[in-house]
XYZ file of C-alpha atoms in Angstrom:
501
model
C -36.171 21.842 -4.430
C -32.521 21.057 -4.516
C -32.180 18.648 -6.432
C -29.150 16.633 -6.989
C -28.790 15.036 -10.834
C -27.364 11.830 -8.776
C -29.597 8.863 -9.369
C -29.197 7.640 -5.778
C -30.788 11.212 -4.631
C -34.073 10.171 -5.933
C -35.707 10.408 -2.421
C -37.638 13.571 -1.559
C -36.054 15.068 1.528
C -38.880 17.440 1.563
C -41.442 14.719 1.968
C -42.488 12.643 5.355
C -38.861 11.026 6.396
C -41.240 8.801 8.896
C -43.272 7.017 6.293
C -42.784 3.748 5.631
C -40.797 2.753 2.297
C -39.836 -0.416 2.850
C -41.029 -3.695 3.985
C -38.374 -6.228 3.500
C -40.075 -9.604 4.152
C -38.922 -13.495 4.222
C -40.170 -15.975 2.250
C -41.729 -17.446 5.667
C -43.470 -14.234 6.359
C -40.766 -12.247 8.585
C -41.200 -8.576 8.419
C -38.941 -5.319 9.092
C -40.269 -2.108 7.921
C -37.914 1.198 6.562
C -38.788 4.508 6.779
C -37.368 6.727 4.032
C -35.412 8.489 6.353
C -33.662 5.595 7.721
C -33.197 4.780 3.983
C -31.675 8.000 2.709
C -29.486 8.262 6.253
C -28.515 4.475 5.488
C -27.208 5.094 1.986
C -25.619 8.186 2.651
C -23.625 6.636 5.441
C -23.262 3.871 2.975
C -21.807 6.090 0.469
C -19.128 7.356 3.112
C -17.621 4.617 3.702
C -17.013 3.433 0.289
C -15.030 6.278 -0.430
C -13.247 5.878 3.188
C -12.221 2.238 1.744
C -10.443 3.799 -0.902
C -12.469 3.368 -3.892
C -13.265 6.043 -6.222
C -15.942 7.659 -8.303
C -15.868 5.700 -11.246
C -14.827 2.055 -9.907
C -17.373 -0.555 -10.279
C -19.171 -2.324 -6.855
C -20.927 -5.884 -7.670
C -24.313 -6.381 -5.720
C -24.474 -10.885 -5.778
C -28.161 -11.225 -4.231
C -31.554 -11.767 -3.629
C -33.747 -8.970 -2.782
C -33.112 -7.463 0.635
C -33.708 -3.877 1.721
C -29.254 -4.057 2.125
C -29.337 -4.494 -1.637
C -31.287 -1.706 -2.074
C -29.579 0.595 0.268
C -26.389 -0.426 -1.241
C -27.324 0.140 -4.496
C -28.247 3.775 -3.568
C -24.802 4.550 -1.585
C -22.921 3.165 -3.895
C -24.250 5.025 -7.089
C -24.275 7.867 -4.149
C -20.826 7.410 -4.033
C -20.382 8.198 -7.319
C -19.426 4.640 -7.881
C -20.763 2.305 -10.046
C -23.377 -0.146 -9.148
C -23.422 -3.908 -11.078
C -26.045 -5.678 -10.140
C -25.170 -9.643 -10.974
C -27.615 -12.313 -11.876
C -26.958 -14.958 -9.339
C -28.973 -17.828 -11.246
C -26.531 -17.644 -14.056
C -24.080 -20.805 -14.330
C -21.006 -19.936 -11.854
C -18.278 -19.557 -14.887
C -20.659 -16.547 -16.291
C -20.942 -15.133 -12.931
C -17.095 -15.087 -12.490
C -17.184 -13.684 -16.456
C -19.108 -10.815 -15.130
C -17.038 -9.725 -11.822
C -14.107 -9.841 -14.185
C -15.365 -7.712 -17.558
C -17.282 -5.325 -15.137
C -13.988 -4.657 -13.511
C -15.527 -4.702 -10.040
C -13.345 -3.990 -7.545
C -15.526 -5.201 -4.161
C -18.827 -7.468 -4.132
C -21.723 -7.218 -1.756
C -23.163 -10.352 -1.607
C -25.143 -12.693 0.621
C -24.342 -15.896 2.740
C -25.773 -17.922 -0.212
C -23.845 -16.120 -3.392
C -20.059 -15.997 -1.180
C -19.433 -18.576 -3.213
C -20.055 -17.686 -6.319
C -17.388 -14.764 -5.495
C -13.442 -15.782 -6.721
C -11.162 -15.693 -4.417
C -9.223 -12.538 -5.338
C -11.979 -10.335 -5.490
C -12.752 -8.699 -1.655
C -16.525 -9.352 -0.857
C -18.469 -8.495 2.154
C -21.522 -9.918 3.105
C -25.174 -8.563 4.238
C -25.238 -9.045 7.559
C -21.986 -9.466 8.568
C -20.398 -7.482 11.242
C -17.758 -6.286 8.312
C -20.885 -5.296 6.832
C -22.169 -3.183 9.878
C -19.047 -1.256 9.961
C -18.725 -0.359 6.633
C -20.937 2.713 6.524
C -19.496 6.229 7.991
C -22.558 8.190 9.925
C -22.510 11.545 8.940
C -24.291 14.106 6.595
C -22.283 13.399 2.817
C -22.890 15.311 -0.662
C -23.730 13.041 -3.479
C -21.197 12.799 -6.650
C -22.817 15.234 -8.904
C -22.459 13.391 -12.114
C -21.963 15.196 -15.749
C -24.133 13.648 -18.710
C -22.407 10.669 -19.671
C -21.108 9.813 -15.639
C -22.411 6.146 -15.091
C -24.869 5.026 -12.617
C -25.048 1.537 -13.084
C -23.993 -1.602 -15.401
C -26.284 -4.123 -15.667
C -25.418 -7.719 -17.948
C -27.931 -9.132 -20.245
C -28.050 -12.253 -20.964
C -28.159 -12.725 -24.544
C -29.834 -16.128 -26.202
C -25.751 -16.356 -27.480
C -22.869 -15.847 -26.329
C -21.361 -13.657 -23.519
C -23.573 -11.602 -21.480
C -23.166 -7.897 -22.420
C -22.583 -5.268 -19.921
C -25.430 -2.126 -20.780
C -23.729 1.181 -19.415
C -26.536 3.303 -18.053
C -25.427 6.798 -16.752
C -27.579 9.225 -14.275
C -28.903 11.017 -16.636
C -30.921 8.445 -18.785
C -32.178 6.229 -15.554
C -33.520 9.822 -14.381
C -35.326 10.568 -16.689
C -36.203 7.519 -16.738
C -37.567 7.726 -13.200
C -39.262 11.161 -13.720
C -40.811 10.602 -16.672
C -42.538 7.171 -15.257
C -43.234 9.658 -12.095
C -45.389 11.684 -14.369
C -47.087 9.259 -15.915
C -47.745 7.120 -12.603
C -49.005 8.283 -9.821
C -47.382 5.708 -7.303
C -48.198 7.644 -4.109
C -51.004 6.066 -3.454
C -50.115 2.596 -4.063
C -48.813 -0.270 -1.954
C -46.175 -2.075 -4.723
C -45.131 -5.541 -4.219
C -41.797 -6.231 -5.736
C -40.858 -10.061 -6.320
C -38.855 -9.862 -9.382
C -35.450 -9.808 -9.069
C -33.421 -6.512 -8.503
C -30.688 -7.461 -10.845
C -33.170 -6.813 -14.022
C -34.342 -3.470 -15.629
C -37.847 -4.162 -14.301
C -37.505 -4.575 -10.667
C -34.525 -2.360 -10.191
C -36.696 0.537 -12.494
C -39.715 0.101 -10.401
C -37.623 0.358 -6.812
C -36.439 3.435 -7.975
C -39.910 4.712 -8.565
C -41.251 3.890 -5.891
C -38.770 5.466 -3.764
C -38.859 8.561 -5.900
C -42.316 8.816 -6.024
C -42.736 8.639 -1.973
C -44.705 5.449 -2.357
C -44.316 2.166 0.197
C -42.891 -0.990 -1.400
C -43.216 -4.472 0.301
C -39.944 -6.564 -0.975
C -39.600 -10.194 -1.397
C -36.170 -11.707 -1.805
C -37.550 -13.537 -4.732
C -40.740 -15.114 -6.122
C -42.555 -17.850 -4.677
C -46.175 -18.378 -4.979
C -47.181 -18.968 -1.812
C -45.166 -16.150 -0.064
C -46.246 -14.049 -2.700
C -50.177 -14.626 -1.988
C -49.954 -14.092 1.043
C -47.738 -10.938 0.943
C -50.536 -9.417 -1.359
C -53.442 -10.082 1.586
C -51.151 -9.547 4.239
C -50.104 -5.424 3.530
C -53.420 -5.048 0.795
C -50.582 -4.469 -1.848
C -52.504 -2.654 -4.884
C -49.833 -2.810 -7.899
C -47.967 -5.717 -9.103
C -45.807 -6.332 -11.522
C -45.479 -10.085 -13.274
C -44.910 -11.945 -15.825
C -46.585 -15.115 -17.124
C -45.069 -17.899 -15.367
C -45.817 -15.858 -12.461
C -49.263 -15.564 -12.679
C -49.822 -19.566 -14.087
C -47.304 -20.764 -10.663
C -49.925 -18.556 -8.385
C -53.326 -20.178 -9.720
C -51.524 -23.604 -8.791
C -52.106 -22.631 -4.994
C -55.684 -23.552 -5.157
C -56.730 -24.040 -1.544
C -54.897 -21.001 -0.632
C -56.014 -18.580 -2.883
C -59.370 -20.071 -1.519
C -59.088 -18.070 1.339
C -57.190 -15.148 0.167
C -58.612 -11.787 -0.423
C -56.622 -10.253 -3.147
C -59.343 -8.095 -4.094
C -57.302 -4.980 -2.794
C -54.842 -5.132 -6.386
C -55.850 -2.360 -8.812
C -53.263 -2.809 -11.313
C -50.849 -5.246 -12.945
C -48.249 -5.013 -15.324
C -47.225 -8.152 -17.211
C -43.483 -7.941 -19.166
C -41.553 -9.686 -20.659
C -44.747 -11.342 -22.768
C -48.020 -10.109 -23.807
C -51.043 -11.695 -22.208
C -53.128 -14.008 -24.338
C -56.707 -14.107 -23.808
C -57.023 -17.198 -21.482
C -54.059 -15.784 -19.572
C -56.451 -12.198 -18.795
C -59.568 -14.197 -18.013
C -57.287 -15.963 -15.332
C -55.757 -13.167 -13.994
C -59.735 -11.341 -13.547
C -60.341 -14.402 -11.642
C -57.350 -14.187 -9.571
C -57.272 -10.255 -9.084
C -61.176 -9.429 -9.810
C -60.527 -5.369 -9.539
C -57.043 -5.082 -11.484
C -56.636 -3.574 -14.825
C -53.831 -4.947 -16.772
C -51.205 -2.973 -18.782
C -49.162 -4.890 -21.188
C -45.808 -3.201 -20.446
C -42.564 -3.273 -22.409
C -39.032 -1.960 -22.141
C -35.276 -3.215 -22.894
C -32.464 -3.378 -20.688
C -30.958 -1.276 -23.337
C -33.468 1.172 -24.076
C -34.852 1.088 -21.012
C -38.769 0.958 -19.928
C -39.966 4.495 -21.022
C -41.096 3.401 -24.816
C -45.244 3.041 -24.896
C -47.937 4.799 -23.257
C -51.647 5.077 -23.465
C -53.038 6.853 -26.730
C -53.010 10.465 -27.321
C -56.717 10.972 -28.070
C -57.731 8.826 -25.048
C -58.705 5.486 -26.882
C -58.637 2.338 -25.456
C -55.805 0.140 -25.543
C -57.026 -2.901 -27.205
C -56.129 -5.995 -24.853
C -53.202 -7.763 -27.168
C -51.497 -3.878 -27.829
C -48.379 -2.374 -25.494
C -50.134 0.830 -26.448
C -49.198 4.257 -28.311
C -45.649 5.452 -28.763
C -44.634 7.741 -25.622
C -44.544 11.417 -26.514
C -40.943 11.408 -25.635
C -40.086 8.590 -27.833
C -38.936 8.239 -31.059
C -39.930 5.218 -32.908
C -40.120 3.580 -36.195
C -40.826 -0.474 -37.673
C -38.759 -1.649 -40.072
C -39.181 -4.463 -42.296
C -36.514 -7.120 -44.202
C -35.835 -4.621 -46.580
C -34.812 -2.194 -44.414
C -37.957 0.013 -44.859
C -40.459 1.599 -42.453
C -43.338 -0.249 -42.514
C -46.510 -1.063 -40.062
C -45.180 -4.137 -39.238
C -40.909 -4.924 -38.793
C -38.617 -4.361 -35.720
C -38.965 -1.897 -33.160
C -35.573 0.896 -33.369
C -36.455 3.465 -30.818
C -34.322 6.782 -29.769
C -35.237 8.448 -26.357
C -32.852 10.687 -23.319
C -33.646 6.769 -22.218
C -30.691 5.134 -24.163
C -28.192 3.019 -22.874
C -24.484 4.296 -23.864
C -23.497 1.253 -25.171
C -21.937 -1.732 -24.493
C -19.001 -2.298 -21.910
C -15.748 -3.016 -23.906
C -17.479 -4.219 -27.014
C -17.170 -2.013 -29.641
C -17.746 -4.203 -32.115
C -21.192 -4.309 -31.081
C -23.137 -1.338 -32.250
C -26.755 -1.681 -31.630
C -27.125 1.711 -32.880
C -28.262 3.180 -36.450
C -26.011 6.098 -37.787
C -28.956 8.248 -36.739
C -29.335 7.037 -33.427
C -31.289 4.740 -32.924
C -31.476 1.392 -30.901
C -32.739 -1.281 -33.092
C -34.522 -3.832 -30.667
C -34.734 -7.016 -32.275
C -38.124 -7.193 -31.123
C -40.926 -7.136 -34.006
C -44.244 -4.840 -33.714
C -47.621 -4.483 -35.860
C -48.858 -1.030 -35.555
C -52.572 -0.837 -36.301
C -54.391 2.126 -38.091
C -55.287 3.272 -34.581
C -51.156 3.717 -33.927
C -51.229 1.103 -31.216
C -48.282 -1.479 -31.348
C -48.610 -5.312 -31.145
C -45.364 -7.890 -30.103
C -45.390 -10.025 -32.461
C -42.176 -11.946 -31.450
C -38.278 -11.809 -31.442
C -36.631 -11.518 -34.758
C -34.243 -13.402 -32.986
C -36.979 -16.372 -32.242
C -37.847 -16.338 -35.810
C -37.596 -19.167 -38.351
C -38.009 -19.589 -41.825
C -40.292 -23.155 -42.574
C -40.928 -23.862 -46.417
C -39.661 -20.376 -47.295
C -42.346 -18.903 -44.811
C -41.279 -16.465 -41.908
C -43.110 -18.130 -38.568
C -42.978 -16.433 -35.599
C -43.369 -18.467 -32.503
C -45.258 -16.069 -30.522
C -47.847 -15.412 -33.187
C -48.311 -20.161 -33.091
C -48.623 -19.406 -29.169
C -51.075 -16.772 -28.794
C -53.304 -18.845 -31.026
C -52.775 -22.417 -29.509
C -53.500 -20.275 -25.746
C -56.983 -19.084 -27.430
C -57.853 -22.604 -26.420
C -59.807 -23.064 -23.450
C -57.986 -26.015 -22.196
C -54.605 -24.294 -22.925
C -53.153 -22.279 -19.907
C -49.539 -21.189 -21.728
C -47.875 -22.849 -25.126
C -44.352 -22.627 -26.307
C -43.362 -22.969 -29.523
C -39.744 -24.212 -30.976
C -38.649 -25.014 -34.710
C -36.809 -28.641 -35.062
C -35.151 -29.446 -38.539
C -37.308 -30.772 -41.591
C -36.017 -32.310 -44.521
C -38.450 -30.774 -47.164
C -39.019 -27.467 -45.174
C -35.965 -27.096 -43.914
C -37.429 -26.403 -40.016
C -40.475 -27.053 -38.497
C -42.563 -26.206 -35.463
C -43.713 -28.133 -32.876
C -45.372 -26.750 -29.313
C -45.028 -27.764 -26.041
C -48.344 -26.746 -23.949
C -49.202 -26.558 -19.983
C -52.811 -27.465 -19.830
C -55.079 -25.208 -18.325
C -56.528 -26.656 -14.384
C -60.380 -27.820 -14.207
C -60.294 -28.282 -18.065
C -60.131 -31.840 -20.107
C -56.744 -32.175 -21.817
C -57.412 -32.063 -25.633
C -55.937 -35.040 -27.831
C -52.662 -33.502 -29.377
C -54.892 -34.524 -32.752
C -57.791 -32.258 -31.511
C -55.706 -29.226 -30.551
C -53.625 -29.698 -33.773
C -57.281 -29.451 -35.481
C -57.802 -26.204 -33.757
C -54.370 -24.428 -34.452
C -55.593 -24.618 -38.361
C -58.555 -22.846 -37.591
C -56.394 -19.892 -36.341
C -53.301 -19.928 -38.357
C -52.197 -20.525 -42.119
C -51.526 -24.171 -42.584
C -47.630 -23.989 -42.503
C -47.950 -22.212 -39.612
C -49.312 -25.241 -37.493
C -47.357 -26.898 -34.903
C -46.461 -30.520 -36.541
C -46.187 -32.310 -32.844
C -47.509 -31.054 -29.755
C -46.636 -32.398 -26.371
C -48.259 -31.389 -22.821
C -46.243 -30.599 -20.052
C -47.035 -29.425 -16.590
C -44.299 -26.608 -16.808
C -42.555 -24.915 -19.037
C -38.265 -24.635 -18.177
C -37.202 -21.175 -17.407
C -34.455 -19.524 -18.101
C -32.581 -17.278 -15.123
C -34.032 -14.261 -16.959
C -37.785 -15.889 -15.849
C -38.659 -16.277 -19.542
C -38.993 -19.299 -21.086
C -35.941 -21.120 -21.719
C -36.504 -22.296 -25.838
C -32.639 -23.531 -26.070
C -34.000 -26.685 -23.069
C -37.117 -27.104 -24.914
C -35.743 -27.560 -28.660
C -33.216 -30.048 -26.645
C -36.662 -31.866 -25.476
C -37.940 -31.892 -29.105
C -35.308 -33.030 -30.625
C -34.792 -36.099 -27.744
C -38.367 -36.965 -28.247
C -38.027 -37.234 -31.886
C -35.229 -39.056 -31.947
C -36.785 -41.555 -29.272
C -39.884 -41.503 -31.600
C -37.706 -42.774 -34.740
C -36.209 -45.644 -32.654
């Protein structure tokens, strides 16, 4: 097989160029389908006529979108190309947006009708669609940029809790091996994939790439929506999903049409971003009564190659991520800067990021190499890893270290709680506090906040126990899709306040 080292040449030209790759569907059902063929011919005509505008291998090309089978055909040409591909989060306020265009250095943005806007005026933009659009690719057989080891594929922002987003330089060779080493591990080809998440984030963008590398048909939405997404699933028999919790509690909300649904045909699901508490999995085997669920969980940064299922063949337990992957290396590491079973995650893998666009400052590396996460793991005697929560999230109450994930997974072992949220608010003996904000679970009788106060101390230490808990019928999310804690300590701390007047 020749086969390029490009990450745009991840499509088998071997393999059946008639097959279907892509269904590209509307939120109101609309459908085009995409064979890989027309895909590959598409991005290599793409990739053309980039370079016949001028730009060259290295320069930076925005992508301002919602999921469309253009965004994915650009992305290929344009990493094709040898350029540089920056997908942009669109949902992010217009003044970070413009931040991004700007530190990325992006010289020309593909965008839709509804993102033009968000584009400044001195940067050239052409939109999906457009007859500009139509004549920007150059017909015609073209020979990818073969990149060396450190050549960059793509850029892609995260949006930290503080401060300015951070641009993640990700060459060829780590979001390869990325892609072959998840090829290995899951057999795709057989699966129907339904893609809602947005393309602009590791997990979407990963999975595309899989999917078209391992031969395998995806059906695209431009973005979530329950409904859409329901229907989507019956519609093309879709088999593998992947989701995260608001996701799953938005779907159950469309009770008369998951009432005649069959979504019986999904074998798997892969929740990020959060691991699923108990009430969350008995939902989701209602919902999807033949899926298995994999708790699944990767960093922009160190991308989404870390855990895998155990070496002797045991069972994952439910709450776990699983094993470390064999071509991982990983360690905890606790306050004092030990290893230990339980501490934050610093991994080292060919999946690495290179760092971070024109911030030196920032090293998330160890002198040895490693990325150090932020994110904090229990490893049991087994080896299997647990999240136990940001060390970002966590706060110190009465000289105690409280985690809030560790408060939500037990306030969600409720059976009248469907998802909790947990947020410190200042204390004047303890310095903070927590309080929870919880979405009650439909069909169930709302518990008193006295009653459900009563049951958080029979599942955590005492100081551990939310002090105030208020229901809500939705939690606020952030434009990453996870919760957004910043908007709900604002809530606590208004309710307080209007509590003390």
């Amino acid at each position: 097989m020749d086969e390029s080292l490009n990450l745009g040449r991840i499509i088998d030209r071997h393999a059946d160029r008639d097959a279907i790759a892509l269904v590209g569907l509307d939120l109101d059902g609309h459908a085009t389908e995409h064979s890989f063929g027309e895909i590959d011919t598409r991005a290599d005509a793409l990739a053309r006529g980039l370079l016949a505008r001028g730009l060259v291998p290295g320069e930076r090309v925005a992508l301002l979108g919602v999921n469309s089978v253009a965004y994915v055909v650009s992305l290929l040409g344009i990493v094709r190309a040898g350029l540089v591909a920056v997908p942009v989060n669109f949902k992010l306020p217009p003044a970070i947006v413009e931040y991004i265009l700007g530190d990325s250095g992006a010289r020309l943005v593909l965008c839709d009708d509804a993102r033009a806007a968000q584009v400044p005026a001195a940067l050239p933009h052409i939109l999906f669609g457009s007859p500009e659009f139509a004549a920007l690719p150059q017909p015609g057989p073209f020979e990818a940029f073969e990149p060396d080891a450190r050549d960059l594929a793509l850029i892609l922002y995260t949006s930290g809790s503080t401060g300015r987003p951070k641009g993640v330089l990700l060459s060829h060779a780590s979001h390869r091996w990325v892609v072959r080493t998840r090829q290995a591990a899951t057999p795709l080809a057989d699966e129907r994939v339904l893609i809602a998440a947005p393309l602009y984030h590791m997990n979407a963008l990963a999975l595309i790439l899989l999917t078209l590398a391992s031969h395998a048909p995806a059906v695209l939405l431009p973005q979530f929506q329950a409904a859409a997404y329901i229907r989507a699933i019956a519609r093309y028999r879709c088999t593998w999903l992947t989701a995260v919790p608001p996701m799953i509690a938005m779907m159950l909300r469309e009770r008369e049409l998951l009432a005649q649904t069959d979504l019986g045909s999904v074998r798997v699901v892969r929740m990020g971003s959060a691991p699923v508490s108990p009430s969350l999995l008995e939902q989701i085997h209602k919902l999807l009564p033949n899926a298995r669920v994999i708790n699944a969980f990767g960093t922009t940064e160190g991308g989404p190659v870390v855990f895998g299922p155990h070496p002797e063949g045991l069972p994952t337990p439910t709450q776990a991520v699983g094993a470390a992957h064999p071509a991982v290396q990983m360690r905890l590491i606790d306050e004092r800067g030990q290893p230990a079973d339980e501490g934050v995650l610093e991994l080292k893998s060919p999946g690495l990021m290179l760092g971070y666009h024109q911030r030196p400052e920032l090293s998330p590396l160890t002198s040895d190499g490693f990325y150090v996460t932020g994110d904090v793991f229990r490893r049991d005697a087994q080896g299997f890893y647990t999240f136990v929560g940001r060390r970002d999230d966590m706060f110190v109450s009465g000289g105690e270290n409280l985690y809030p994930g560790e408060i939500e997974k037990a306030l969600e072992r409720h059976p009248a709680v469907q998802q909790a949220s947990v947020v410190p608010v200042p204390d004047d003996i303890k310095g903070t506090k927590p309080v929870a904000f919880v979405v009650p679970r439909p069909g169930h009788v709302v518990p008193s906040e006295e009653d459900l106060k009563a049951f958080s101390l029979t599942q955590l230490a005492a100081y551990e126990h939310p002090r105030r808990i208020w229901f809500v019928d939705a939690l606020p999310l952030a434009a990453t899709q996870k919760i957004d804690r910043r908007a709900l300590t604002e809530d606590a701390l208004q309710r307080l306040a209007g509590a003390h007047h």
